[in-house]
Coordinates of C-alpha atoms and ligand atoms in Angstrom, one line a residue:
Chain A
M432 CA 19.6 -30.5 -121.1
D433 CA 20.5 -27.2 -121.0
K434 CA 23.7 -25.5 -119.7
L435 CA 24.7 -22.0 -119.1
I436 CA 27.9 -21.3 -120.8
A437 CA 29.6 -18.0 -121.2
G438 CA 26.2 -16.4 -120.3
V439 CA 24.1 -18.3 -122.8
N440 CA 21.7 -21.4 -122.6
V441 CA 23.3 -24.3 -124.7
S442 CA 21.9 -27.6 -125.2
V443 CA 24.5 -30.2 -124.2
N444 CA 24.4 -34.0 -123.6
E445 CA 25.6 -35.9 -120.5
E446 CA 29.3 -35.6 -121.7
G447 CA 29.1 -32.0 -122.3
Y448 CA 29.1 -32.2 -125.9
M449 CA 26.8 -29.7 -127.7
T450 CA 23.9 -31.1 -129.4
D451 CA 23.0 -28.0 -131.3
S452 CA 26.0 -26.6 -133.5
S453 CA 24.4 -23.5 -134.5
Q454 CA 24.2 -22.4 -130.8
W455 CA 28.3 -22.4 -131.0
T456 CA 30.0 -18.8 -130.8
K457 CA 33.7 -18.1 -130.0
E458 CA 32.8 -17.2 -126.5
V459 CA 31.0 -20.6 -126.0
A460 CA 34.1 -22.3 -127.3
A461 CA 36.4 -20.2 -125.1
A462 CA 34.1 -21.2 -122.1
I463 CA 34.3 -25.0 -122.9
A464 CA 37.9 -24.7 -123.5
A465 CA 38.7 -23.1 -120.0
E466 CA 36.9 -26.1 -118.4
E467 CA 39.4 -28.2 -120.1
G468 CA 42.1 -26.1 -119.2
I469 CA 43.1 -24.8 -122.3
E470 CA 43.3 -21.0 -123.4
L471 CA 42.4 -20.6 -127.1
T472 CA 44.6 -18.9 -129.6
D473 CA 44.3 -17.9 -133.1
K474 CA 45.6 -21.5 -134.2
H475 CA 43.2 -23.1 -132.1
Y476 CA 40.3 -21.2 -133.7
E477 CA 41.7 -22.1 -137.4
L478 CA 41.6 -25.7 -136.3
I479 CA 38.1 -25.2 -134.9
E480 CA 37.0 -23.9 -138.2
F481 CA 38.3 -26.6 -140.1
V482 CA 36.9 -29.2 -137.6
R483 CA 33.4 -27.4 -137.9
N484 CA 33.6 -27.4 -141.8
K485 CA 34.6 -31.1 -142.0
V486 CA 32.0 -32.0 -139.8
A487 CA 29.3 -29.8 -141.6
N488 CA 30.0 -31.7 -144.8
G489 CA 29.5 -34.9 -143.4
E490 CA 33.3 -36.1 -143.3
T491 CA 34.8 -38.2 -140.8
L492 CA 37.3 -36.8 -138.5
T493 CA 40.5 -38.6 -137.7
I494 CA 43.9 -37.5 -136.2
R495 CA 45.5 -38.6 -139.6
G496 CA 43.0 -36.3 -141.4
I497 CA 43.9 -33.3 -139.4
G498 CA 47.6 -33.9 -139.6
K499 CA 47.0 -33.7 -143.4
S500 CA 44.9 -30.6 -142.9
G501 CA 47.7 -28.1 -143.8
V502 CA 46.5 -26.3 -140.6
V503 CA 48.6 -28.2 -137.9
S504 CA 50.5 -31.3 -137.9
A505 CA 49.5 -34.3 -135.9
K506 CA 52.0 -33.6 -133.2
E507 CA 51.0 -29.9 -133.0
F508 CA 47.4 -31.1 -132.8
Y509 CA 48.4 -32.9 -129.5
G510 CA 50.1 -29.7 -128.2
L511 CA 47.0 -27.7 -128.8
F512 CA 44.8 -30.1 -127.0
P513 CA 46.8 -32.4 -124.8
G514 CA 45.8 -35.7 -123.9
A515 CA 42.8 -36.6 -125.9
P516 CA 43.1 -34.0 -128.8
L517 CA 40.1 -35.4 -130.9
K518 CA 37.8 -35.6 -127.8
K519 CA 38.7 -32.0 -126.8
A520 CA 38.8 -30.4 -130.2
T521 CA 35.3 -31.6 -130.9
K522 CA 33.9 -30.9 -127.7
I523 CA 35.3 -27.1 -127.9
S524 CA 34.2 -26.9 -131.6
G525 CA 30.4 -27.7 -130.9
V526 CA 30.3 -30.9 -132.8
P527 CA 29.6 -34.6 -131.7
K528 CA 32.2 -36.5 -130.2
P529 CA 33.7 -38.7 -133.1
T530 CA 32.8 -42.6 -132.6
S531 CA 35.5 -44.8 -133.1
C532 CA 34.5 -47.7 -135.1
I533 CA 36.6 -51.0 -135.6
Chain B
M823 CA 27.2 -59.9 -173.9
K824 CA 27.0 -57.9 -170.7
K825 CA 30.1 -57.7 -168.4
L826 CA 30.2 -58.1 -164.7
L827 CA 33.8 -57.4 -163.4
I828 CA 35.3 -58.3 -159.9
L829 CA 38.3 -56.7 -158.7
G830 CA 40.0 -59.0 -156.2
A831 CA 39.7 -62.5 -155.7
G832 CA 40.1 -62.5 -151.7
T833 CA 37.1 -63.5 -149.3
A834 CA 34.6 -61.0 -150.7
G835 CA 35.4 -61.5 -154.3
T836 CA 35.5 -65.1 -154.5
M837 CA 32.0 -65.4 -152.7
M838 CA 30.3 -62.9 -155.3
A839 CA 31.9 -64.7 -158.3
N840 CA 30.2 -67.9 -156.8
K841 CA 26.8 -66.0 -156.1
M842 CA 26.7 -64.3 -159.3
R843 CA 27.4 -67.0 -161.6
K844 CA 24.2 -68.7 -160.1
Q845 CA 22.1 -65.7 -160.6
L846 CA 23.4 -64.5 -164.0
A847 CA 22.7 -66.2 -167.3
R848 CA 25.8 -67.7 -169.0
D849 CA 24.6 -66.7 -172.6
E850 CA 24.1 -63.0 -171.2
W851 CA 26.7 -62.4 -168.6
D852 CA 30.5 -62.6 -168.6
I853 CA 31.9 -62.7 -165.3
T854 CA 35.5 -61.6 -165.0
I855 CA 37.5 -61.7 -161.5
V856 CA 40.9 -60.2 -161.3
D857 CA 44.0 -60.6 -158.7
Q858 CA 47.3 -59.9 -158.4
Y859 CA 48.1 -63.4 -156.6
K860 CA 47.4 -67.0 -157.3
T861 CA 47.4 -68.3 -153.6
H862 CA 44.4 -67.8 -151.4
Y863 CA 45.4 -67.1 -147.6
Y864 CA 43.2 -68.1 -144.8
Q865 CA 44.0 -64.8 -142.9
P866 CA 42.2 -65.7 -139.7
G867 CA 45.0 -68.8 -139.5
F868 CA 47.7 -66.2 -139.3
L869 CA 47.1 -65.8 -135.7
F870 CA 47.8 -69.2 -134.9
I871 CA 51.2 -69.4 -136.8
P872 CA 53.1 -67.6 -134.3
F873 CA 52.3 -70.0 -131.5
G874 CA 53.1 -73.0 -133.6
M875 CA 49.5 -74.3 -133.8
Y876 CA 49.3 -73.8 -137.6
T877 CA 52.1 -73.7 -140.2
K878 CA 51.8 -72.0 -143.6
N879 CA 50.6 -75.1 -145.3
D880 CA 47.4 -75.2 -143.2
V881 CA 46.5 -71.5 -144.4
I882 CA 47.1 -71.6 -148.1
K883 CA 45.3 -73.0 -151.1
P884 CA 45.2 -72.1 -154.8
K885 CA 42.7 -69.4 -155.6
S886 CA 41.8 -71.5 -158.5
D887 CA 40.2 -74.3 -156.4
F888 CA 37.3 -71.9 -155.4
F889 CA 36.0 -70.2 -158.7
P890 CA 33.1 -71.6 -160.3
V891 CA 33.0 -72.8 -164.1
G892 CA 32.2 -70.0 -166.4
V893 CA 34.3 -67.3 -164.7
N894 CA 37.0 -65.6 -166.6
V895 CA 40.0 -65.3 -164.1
I896 CA 42.8 -63.0 -164.7
Y897 CA 46.0 -62.8 -162.7
S898 CA 47.3 -59.2 -162.8
K899 CA 47.8 -56.2 -160.7
I900 CA 45.1 -53.6 -161.1
D901 CA 46.7 -50.2 -161.7
K902 CA 43.3 -47.9 -162.1
I903 CA 39.6 -47.7 -162.2
V904 CA 38.4 -45.0 -164.8
A905 CA 35.0 -45.2 -163.4
D906 CA 33.5 -42.3 -165.9
K907 CA 34.5 -44.6 -168.7
N908 CA 33.4 -47.9 -167.2
Q909 CA 37.1 -48.9 -167.5
V910 CA 39.7 -50.5 -165.5
L911 CA 43.3 -50.5 -166.5
L912 CA 45.5 -53.6 -165.5
D913 CA 49.5 -53.5 -165.4
E914 CA 51.2 -54.2 -169.0
G915 CA 48.1 -52.0 -170.6
V916 CA 45.4 -54.2 -170.6
V917 CA 41.7 -52.4 -170.5
L918 CA 38.8 -54.2 -169.3
Q919 CA 35.3 -52.8 -170.0
Y920 CA 32.4 -53.2 -167.4
D921 CA 28.9 -52.6 -167.2
Y922 CA 28.5 -53.5 -163.4
M923 CA 31.7 -53.9 -161.3
I924 CA 32.3 -55.0 -157.7
I925 CA 35.4 -53.6 -155.7
A926 CA 36.8 -56.3 -153.3
T927 CA 40.5 -55.4 -153.2
G928 CA 40.4 -55.5 -149.4
T929 CA 43.0 -53.9 -147.0
R930 CA 46.8 -54.1 -146.6
T931 CA 49.1 -53.4 -143.7
A932 CA 51.0 -50.1 -144.4
P933 CA 54.0 -50.4 -141.9
E934 CA 55.9 -47.4 -143.5
E935 CA 53.0 -45.1 -142.3
V936 CA 54.9 -44.9 -138.9
D937 CA 58.2 -43.8 -138.5
G938 CA 60.8 -46.3 -137.6
L939 CA 58.4 -49.1 -137.5
K940 CA 60.0 -50.7 -140.5
G941 CA 63.6 -49.9 -139.4
N942 CA 66.8 -51.8 -138.2
L943 CA 64.8 -54.1 -136.0
W944 CA 61.8 -54.9 -138.4
Y945 CA 61.6 -58.7 -138.6
K946 CA 64.5 -59.0 -136.0
D947 CA 62.6 -57.8 -132.5
I948 CA 59.6 -56.2 -134.3
F949 CA 57.0 -58.1 -136.2
D950 CA 53.5 -58.1 -137.5
F951 CA 51.2 -61.1 -137.7
Y952 CA 48.5 -59.9 -140.2
T953 CA 50.9 -61.1 -143.1
I954 CA 52.3 -64.4 -143.7
E955 CA 55.8 -63.2 -143.8
G956 CA 55.4 -61.7 -140.3
A957 CA 53.6 -64.4 -138.8
V958 CA 56.3 -67.2 -140.0
A959 CA 59.0 -64.9 -138.9
L960 CA 57.5 -64.3 -135.4
A961 CA 56.9 -68.1 -135.0
K962 CA 60.8 -68.6 -135.5
Y963 CA 61.5 -65.8 -133.2
F964 CA 59.4 -67.0 -130.2
K965 CA 61.0 -70.5 -130.5
T966 CA 64.2 -69.2 -128.8
W967 CA 62.9 -66.1 -127.3
Q968 CA 64.3 -65.7 -123.6
G969 CA 61.4 -63.3 -122.5
G970 CA 61.4 -59.5 -121.6
E971 CA 58.7 -56.9 -122.4
L972 CA 56.4 -58.0 -125.1
V973 CA 54.6 -55.0 -126.4
I974 CA 51.3 -55.7 -128.6
N975 CA 50.7 -52.2 -130.3
I976 CA 47.7 -51.1 -132.7
A977 CA 49.2 -48.2 -134.7
E978 CA 45.8 -46.8 -136.1
L979 CA 42.0 -47.3 -136.4
P980 CA 40.4 -48.7 -138.3
Y981 CA 41.9 -52.2 -138.5
K982 CA 40.6 -55.5 -140.0
C983 CA 39.5 -58.2 -137.4
P984 CA 39.4 -56.0 -134.5
V985 CA 39.6 -58.9 -131.8
A986 CA 42.8 -60.5 -133.4
P987 CA 45.1 -58.3 -131.3
L988 CA 43.4 -59.3 -128.3
E989 CA 43.4 -62.9 -129.3
F990 CA 47.1 -62.6 -129.8
A991 CA 47.7 -61.4 -126.2
F992 CA 45.4 -64.1 -124.9
F993 CA 47.5 -66.9 -126.7
A994 CA 50.9 -65.3 -125.7
D995 CA 49.9 -65.6 -122.1
A996 CA 48.7 -69.2 -122.7
F997 CA 52.1 -70.0 -124.7
F998 CA 54.5 -68.6 -122.0
T999 CA 52.7 -70.0 -119.3
E1000 CA 52.8 -73.6 -120.9
R1001 CA 56.6 -73.0 -121.7
G1002 CA 57.2 -72.2 -117.9
M1003 CA 58.6 -68.8 -118.6
R1004 CA 55.5 -66.5 -117.9
D1005 CA 57.2 -65.0 -115.2
K1006 CA 60.1 -63.8 -117.5
V1007 CA 57.4 -62.2 -120.0
N1008 CA 55.6 -59.0 -119.2
I1009 CA 52.9 -58.4 -121.8
T1010 CA 51.5 -54.9 -122.4
Y1011 CA 48.8 -54.2 -124.8
V1012 CA 48.8 -50.6 -126.2
T1013 CA 45.9 -49.3 -128.1
P1014 CA 44.5 -45.9 -129.4
L1015 CA 41.2 -47.0 -128.1
P1016 CA 39.8 -45.7 -124.6
G1017 CA 39.6 -49.4 -123.7
A1018 CA 40.1 -53.1 -124.6
F1019 CA 37.4 -52.6 -127.3
T1020 CA 34.8 -50.2 -128.6
K1021 CA 31.6 -50.7 -127.0
P1022 CA 30.7 -50.8 -123.5
R1023 CA 29.9 -54.4 -122.4
A1024 CA 32.4 -56.1 -124.6
T1025 CA 35.2 -53.7 -123.4
K1026 CA 34.4 -54.3 -119.9
M1027 CA 34.3 -58.1 -120.4
L1028 CA 37.4 -58.2 -122.5
G1029 CA 39.3 -55.6 -120.2
E1030 CA 38.4 -58.0 -117.2
L1031 CA 40.1 -60.9 -119.1
L1032 CA 43.1 -58.9 -119.8
E1033 CA 43.4 -58.2 -116.1
Q1034 CA 42.8 -61.8 -114.8
K1035 CA 45.5 -62.8 -117.1
N1036 CA 47.8 -60.3 -116.0
I1037 CA 48.5 -58.3 -119.0
N1038 CA 48.7 -54.6 -118.9
I1039 CA 46.8 -52.3 -120.9
I1040 CA 47.6 -49.0 -122.0
P1041 CA 44.7 -47.0 -123.8
D1042 CA 44.5 -44.1 -125.6
F1043 CA 47.9 -44.3 -127.1
N1044 CA 48.3 -42.8 -130.7
I1045 CA 51.8 -44.3 -131.8
M1046 CA 54.1 -41.3 -133.3
E1047 CA 57.4 -43.3 -133.9
V1048 CA 59.6 -46.3 -133.1
N1049 CA 62.8 -45.9 -131.6
N1050 CA 65.0 -48.5 -132.8
E1051 CA 68.0 -47.4 -130.8
E1052 CA 66.6 -47.5 -127.6
K1053 CA 63.7 -49.9 -128.3
K1054 CA 60.7 -47.9 -127.3
I1055 CA 57.6 -46.6 -128.8
I1056 CA 56.6 -43.2 -128.6
D1057 CA 53.1 -41.4 -128.8
Y1058 CA 52.2 -38.1 -130.0
G1059 CA 51.4 -37.1 -126.4
G1060 CA 55.1 -38.1 -125.4
K1061 CA 54.5 -41.2 -123.6
E1062 CA 57.2 -43.8 -124.0
I1063 CA 56.8 -47.5 -123.7
P1064 CA 60.0 -49.8 -123.6
F1065 CA 60.1 -53.0 -125.6
D1066 CA 62.2 -56.1 -126.2
C1067 CA 59.7 -57.7 -128.7
L1068 CA 57.2 -55.3 -130.6
V1069 CA 54.2 -57.0 -132.2
S1070 CA 52.7 -54.4 -134.3
I1071 CA 49.2 -54.3 -136.1
P1072 CA 50.3 -51.6 -138.7
T1073 CA 48.3 -49.2 -140.1
N1074 CA 45.9 -50.7 -142.4
M1075 CA 45.0 -49.2 -145.8
G1076 CA 43.0 -49.9 -148.6
D1077 CA 45.1 -50.4 -152.0
D1078 CA 46.8 -47.6 -153.6
M1079 CA 45.1 -48.2 -156.7
I1080 CA 41.8 -46.8 -155.1
E1081 CA 43.7 -43.5 -154.4
R1082 CA 44.9 -43.4 -158.2
S1083 CA 41.2 -43.9 -158.8
G1084 CA 39.9 -41.0 -156.6
L1085 CA 37.3 -43.2 -155.1
G1086 CA 38.5 -43.4 -151.6
D1087 CA 38.9 -41.4 -148.0
D1088 CA 42.1 -40.7 -146.8
M1089 CA 43.0 -44.3 -146.0
N1090 CA 42.0 -45.2 -149.4
F1091 CA 38.9 -47.0 -148.3
V1092 CA 36.2 -46.9 -151.1
L1093 CA 33.4 -44.1 -150.2
T1094 CA 30.4 -46.7 -149.9
D1095 CA 26.7 -46.3 -148.8
K1096 CA 26.4 -48.4 -145.7
F1097 CA 22.9 -49.6 -146.4
T1098 CA 22.9 -50.5 -150.1
L1099 CA 26.7 -51.2 -150.4
R1100 CA 26.9 -49.0 -153.5
Q1101 CA 29.9 -46.5 -154.4
K1102 CA 28.7 -43.2 -153.5
D1103 CA 29.1 -41.6 -156.8
H1104 CA 28.8 -44.4 -159.4
E1105 CA 25.5 -46.2 -159.7
N1106 CA 27.1 -49.2 -161.5
I1107 CA 29.9 -49.9 -158.9
F1108 CA 29.4 -51.8 -155.7
V1109 CA 31.8 -52.4 -152.8
L1110 CA 32.3 -55.5 -150.5
G1111 CA 34.8 -56.7 -147.7
D1112 CA 37.5 -54.7 -146.1
A1113 CA 37.9 -52.3 -149.0
A1114 CA 34.5 -50.3 -148.2
N1115 CA 34.6 -47.6 -145.7
I1116 CA 31.2 -48.6 -144.1
P1117 CA 31.2 -48.2 -140.2
T1118 CA 31.4 -51.9 -139.3
S1119 CA 34.2 -54.4 -138.5
K1120 CA 36.5 -55.3 -141.4
A1121 CA 36.0 -59.1 -140.9
G1122 CA 35.3 -62.2 -143.1
S1123 CA 32.1 -62.7 -141.2
V1124 CA 30.9 -59.3 -142.0
A1125 CA 31.8 -59.7 -145.7
H1126 CA 29.7 -63.1 -145.7
F1127 CA 26.5 -61.4 -144.1
A1128 CA 27.1 -58.4 -146.7
A1129 CA 27.2 -60.6 -149.6
E1130 CA 23.5 -61.5 -149.4
I1131 CA 22.8 -57.9 -149.5
L1132 CA 24.9 -57.1 -152.3
E1133 CA 23.6 -60.1 -154.4
E1134 CA 20.0 -59.0 -153.9
N1135 CA 21.0 -55.4 -154.7
L1136 CA 23.1 -56.0 -157.7
M1137 CA 20.2 -57.9 -159.0
C1138 CA 18.0 -55.0 -158.6
A1139 CA 20.1 -52.6 -160.2
I1140 CA 20.8 -54.8 -163.3
E1141 CA 17.0 -55.4 -163.5
G1142 CA 16.3 -51.8 -163.1
R1143 CA 14.7 -51.8 -159.7
P1144 CA 15.0 -49.8 -156.7
L1145 CA 17.6 -51.3 -154.2
T1146 CA 15.6 -53.2 -151.9
A1147 CA 18.3 -54.8 -149.3
K1148 CA 19.7 -53.0 -146.7
F1149 CA 22.9 -54.0 -144.7
D1150 CA 22.8 -53.7 -140.7
G1151 CA 26.5 -53.9 -140.5
H1152 CA 26.3 -57.3 -138.9
A1153 CA 29.6 -58.8 -137.5
N1154 CA 30.2 -62.2 -135.5
C1155 CA 33.5 -62.9 -134.4
Y1156 CA 34.8 -65.8 -132.3
I1157 CA 37.6 -64.7 -129.8
E1158 CA 40.3 -67.2 -128.7
T1159 CA 41.0 -66.6 -125.1
G1160 CA 43.6 -69.3 -124.7
Y1161 CA 43.8 -72.7 -123.0
G1162 CA 41.3 -74.2 -125.4
K1163 CA 38.4 -71.7 -124.5
G1164 CA 37.0 -68.8 -126.2
T1165 CA 34.3 -66.2 -126.5
L1166 CA 31.9 -65.0 -129.2
I1167 CA 30.5 -61.5 -130.1
D1168 CA 27.5 -60.6 -132.5
F1169 CA 26.5 -56.8 -133.2
N1170 CA 25.8 -54.7 -135.9
Y1171 CA 25.6 -50.8 -136.6
D1172 CA 23.2 -50.1 -133.8
T1173 CA 23.3 -52.7 -131.4
E1174 CA 26.5 -53.3 -129.1
P1175 CA 27.7 -56.8 -128.5
L1176 CA 25.2 -58.3 -125.7
P1177 CA 25.4 -61.6 -123.6
G1178 CA 23.1 -64.5 -124.4
S1179 CA 23.2 -67.5 -126.4
F1180 CA 23.9 -67.9 -130.3
P1181 CA 22.8 -68.9 -133.1
F1182 CA 19.9 -70.7 -131.4
P1183 CA 18.0 -68.7 -128.5
G1184 CA 18.3 -70.3 -125.2
L1185 CA 20.2 -73.3 -126.7
G1186 CA 23.4 -72.0 -128.1
P1187 CA 25.4 -74.0 -128.5
F1188 CA 27.6 -70.9 -128.5
G1189 CA 27.8 -68.5 -125.5
L1190 CA 28.1 -64.9 -126.2
L1191 CA 30.2 -62.7 -124.0
K1192 CA 31.1 -65.9 -122.1
V1193 CA 34.3 -68.0 -122.3
T1194 CA 33.6 -71.6 -123.2
R1195 CA 35.1 -74.5 -124.7
T1196 CA 32.4 -74.9 -127.5
N1197 CA 33.4 -71.2 -128.6
H1198 CA 36.7 -72.4 -129.0
Y1199 CA 35.6 -75.2 -131.3
G1200 CA 33.4 -72.8 -133.2
K1201 CA 36.6 -70.7 -134.1
L1202 CA 38.6 -74.0 -135.2
M1203 CA 35.5 -75.0 -137.1
F1204 CA 35.4 -71.6 -139.0
R1205 CA 38.3 -72.9 -141.1
W1206 CA 36.6 -75.7 -142.4
I1207 CA 33.4 -73.4 -143.0
Y1208 CA 35.7 -71.0 -144.8
W1209 CA 37.1 -73.2 -147.5
H1210 CA 34.0 -75.5 -148.1
I1211 CA 31.1 -73.2 -147.6
L1212 CA 31.8 -69.5 -147.1
L1213 CA 34.1 -68.8 -150.2
K1214 CA 31.7 -71.1 -152.4
G1215 CA 28.8 -68.5 -151.7
K1216 CA 26.6 -71.3 -150.1
E1217 CA 23.8 -70.6 -147.5
M1218 CA 24.8 -71.0 -143.9
P1219 CA 22.2 -71.5 -141.0
I1220 CA 22.7 -67.7 -140.0
D1221 CA 20.6 -64.9 -140.7
S1222 CA 22.4 -62.4 -142.4
E1223 CA 20.6 -59.8 -140.4
M1224 CA 21.5 -59.7 -136.7
Q1225 CA 18.9 -61.4 -134.4
M1226 CA 17.8 -59.8 -130.9
A1227 CA 16.5 -63.4 -129.7
G1228 CA 18.8 -65.1 -127.2
K1229 CA 20.4 -61.8 -126.2
K1230 CA 19.9 -60.2 -122.7
L1231 CA 19.9 -56.5 -122.6
Ligands
FAD1568 C1 45.4 -62.1 -138.2 C2 44.0 -61.9 -139.1 C3 43.0 -62.8 -138.2 C4 41.5 -62.7 -138.7 N1 40.6 -63.4 -137.8 C5 39.4 -63.4 -138.5 C6 38.3 -64.1 -137.9 O1 38.6 -64.8 -137.0 N2 36.9 -63.9 -138.5 C7 36.7 -63.1 -139.7 O2 35.5 -63.2 -139.7 N3 37.9 -62.5 -140.0 C8 39.0 -62.7 -140.0 N4 40.0 -61.9 -140.2 C9 39.5 -60.7 -141.6 C10 39.3 -61.6 -142.7 O3 40.4 -62.2 -143.3 C11 39.2 -60.4 -143.8 O4 38.2 -59.5 -143.3 C12 38.7 -60.9 -145.1 O5 39.6 -61.9 -145.6 C13 38.4 -59.6 -146.0 O6 38.0 -60.1 -147.4 P1 38.1 -59.5 -148.7 O7 37.9 -60.1 -149.8 O8 37.7 -58.0 -148.3 O9 39.9 -59.0 -148.7 P2 40.9 -60.1 -149.0 O10 40.4 -61.3 -148.7 O11 42.2 -59.4 -148.3 O12 41.4 -59.8 -150.6 C14 41.5 -58.9 -151.3 C15 42.4 -59.3 -152.5 O13 42.5 -58.3 -153.5 C16 43.6 -58.3 -154.1 N5 44.1 -56.9 -154.5 C17 44.3 -55.9 -153.8 N6 44.6 -54.9 -154.6 C18 44.9 -55.3 -155.8 C19 45.4 -55.0 -156.7 N7 45.9 -53.6 -157.1 N8 45.5 -55.7 -158.0 C20 45.3 -56.9 -158.1 N9 44.8 -57.5 -156.9 C21 44.7 -56.7 -155.8 C22 44.5 -58.9 -153.1 O14 45.6 -59.5 -153.6 C23 43.8 -60.0 -152.3 O15 43.7 -61.3 -152.8 C24 41.3 -62.1 -139.7 C25 42.3 -61.1 -140.7 C26 43.7 -61.4 -140.1 C27 44.9 -60.7 -140.8

């Protein structure tokens, strides 16, 4: 389905995750972040770029991987996206929600 | 002579040694298997040890009992794989050459990954049950424990046998009830998952079971550290949970040797194609069991189903044909729920665990997502099947591919 975010029509799934990563812009990210109660800083954008690159390369995202990214530590990651950092960070980065597999 | 090399003689490596010795002519193929230890542990049995249901002797046998005639066995630690040269370096400088190789080095617990987990209280008030040492130490501890806060914590995903921590919680409830001290024991299940399990229906069913048994669940908890002085676990978000006894499922990682060899992901699991079971970058290397990074459960049953696929694909590769078998991620797990009963889940990459009957549609005898006495016997029977059928690579009356018949959508 389509949703109007930051003045543009963006396709999202029922949970609000973008289904077409190419529609992502900084403005869209800021609007989704605002819905989550987060105001994006430069550090957020740096991490978003890391997340988008990882996913574009087909790699899986984990809290461990982000903690080792050199961008932020795992603890800082929680500080940037409080509560459920992976779920929020992926939503704001316009990439699919990571599935946990055990 | 051509050479097939198998790294690791646990569940997966042992099965493949048996299967491939039957497939490959003895006058053309050498098969060599390497492991650091001489004892085979029946790991599913570790769950029963803390509650005095099994002892150490019930879960160990010599590895040599399970190797077929005509396979070379080397007991040594593997230091490194040099895939570009088709070589494996063992400790003490031995070099092995291979034409084809199967990596089956499994996963190990890495308690050192969480700050404070291996601190002052390790094996005093903090235990794991994923190792024989931990399970035995916990059995001793429970014999005299007076009760208090029992916290079960999963450190990180993925971890092998994803139902084992739940079974531990169910067993603990029954164990302390039978000892007449359940009112003195508060059981809390703390997990990084958003619920009791990953998939919707199994999560609902298992979540309800926890509730019925008065076991608290704290989801979305990613542990950062254990505070030994104040006896509490703390997550990255700042949540704190006090404990008197902490039962930890530490981070599970592939062997360090995988990292040294440059073949793994950031948890040292080998990069593997989830359908063909071939290593991502090397055409003559295949991966079976917990060592692979494929997105399904790390369990003996999965290794068993995948072994049939690997056998076929390895023969295709050796004979220069395209790989024809495709693994579907099939997993099948009996779950002990205490008081002589159990439940069962069956699923794969695409299909979540569904209710129904197994393996014969409508007949069972096992009930999927139902708590029955027969399911508990299924789990107990599994030990016999493991030693006598599974490790020897013999056929079982269960399809390697998951079946939809008998399931309710
Ligand atoms: C508590 C518990 C309960 C479980 N319950 C169930 C269950 O009910 N059902 C089920 O299906 N599964 C269950 N499992 C999981 C099951 O035991 C494993 O998935 C299975 O044993 C995996 O087999 P594997 O061959 O991949 O690894 P393993 O059997 O662990 O074998 C790996 C082998 O590689 C060797 N190795 C590793 N690195 C090196 C090295 N550098 N040099 C030399 N040797 C090396 C090790 O010594 C080991 O022998 C349970 C596991 C645990 C811990």
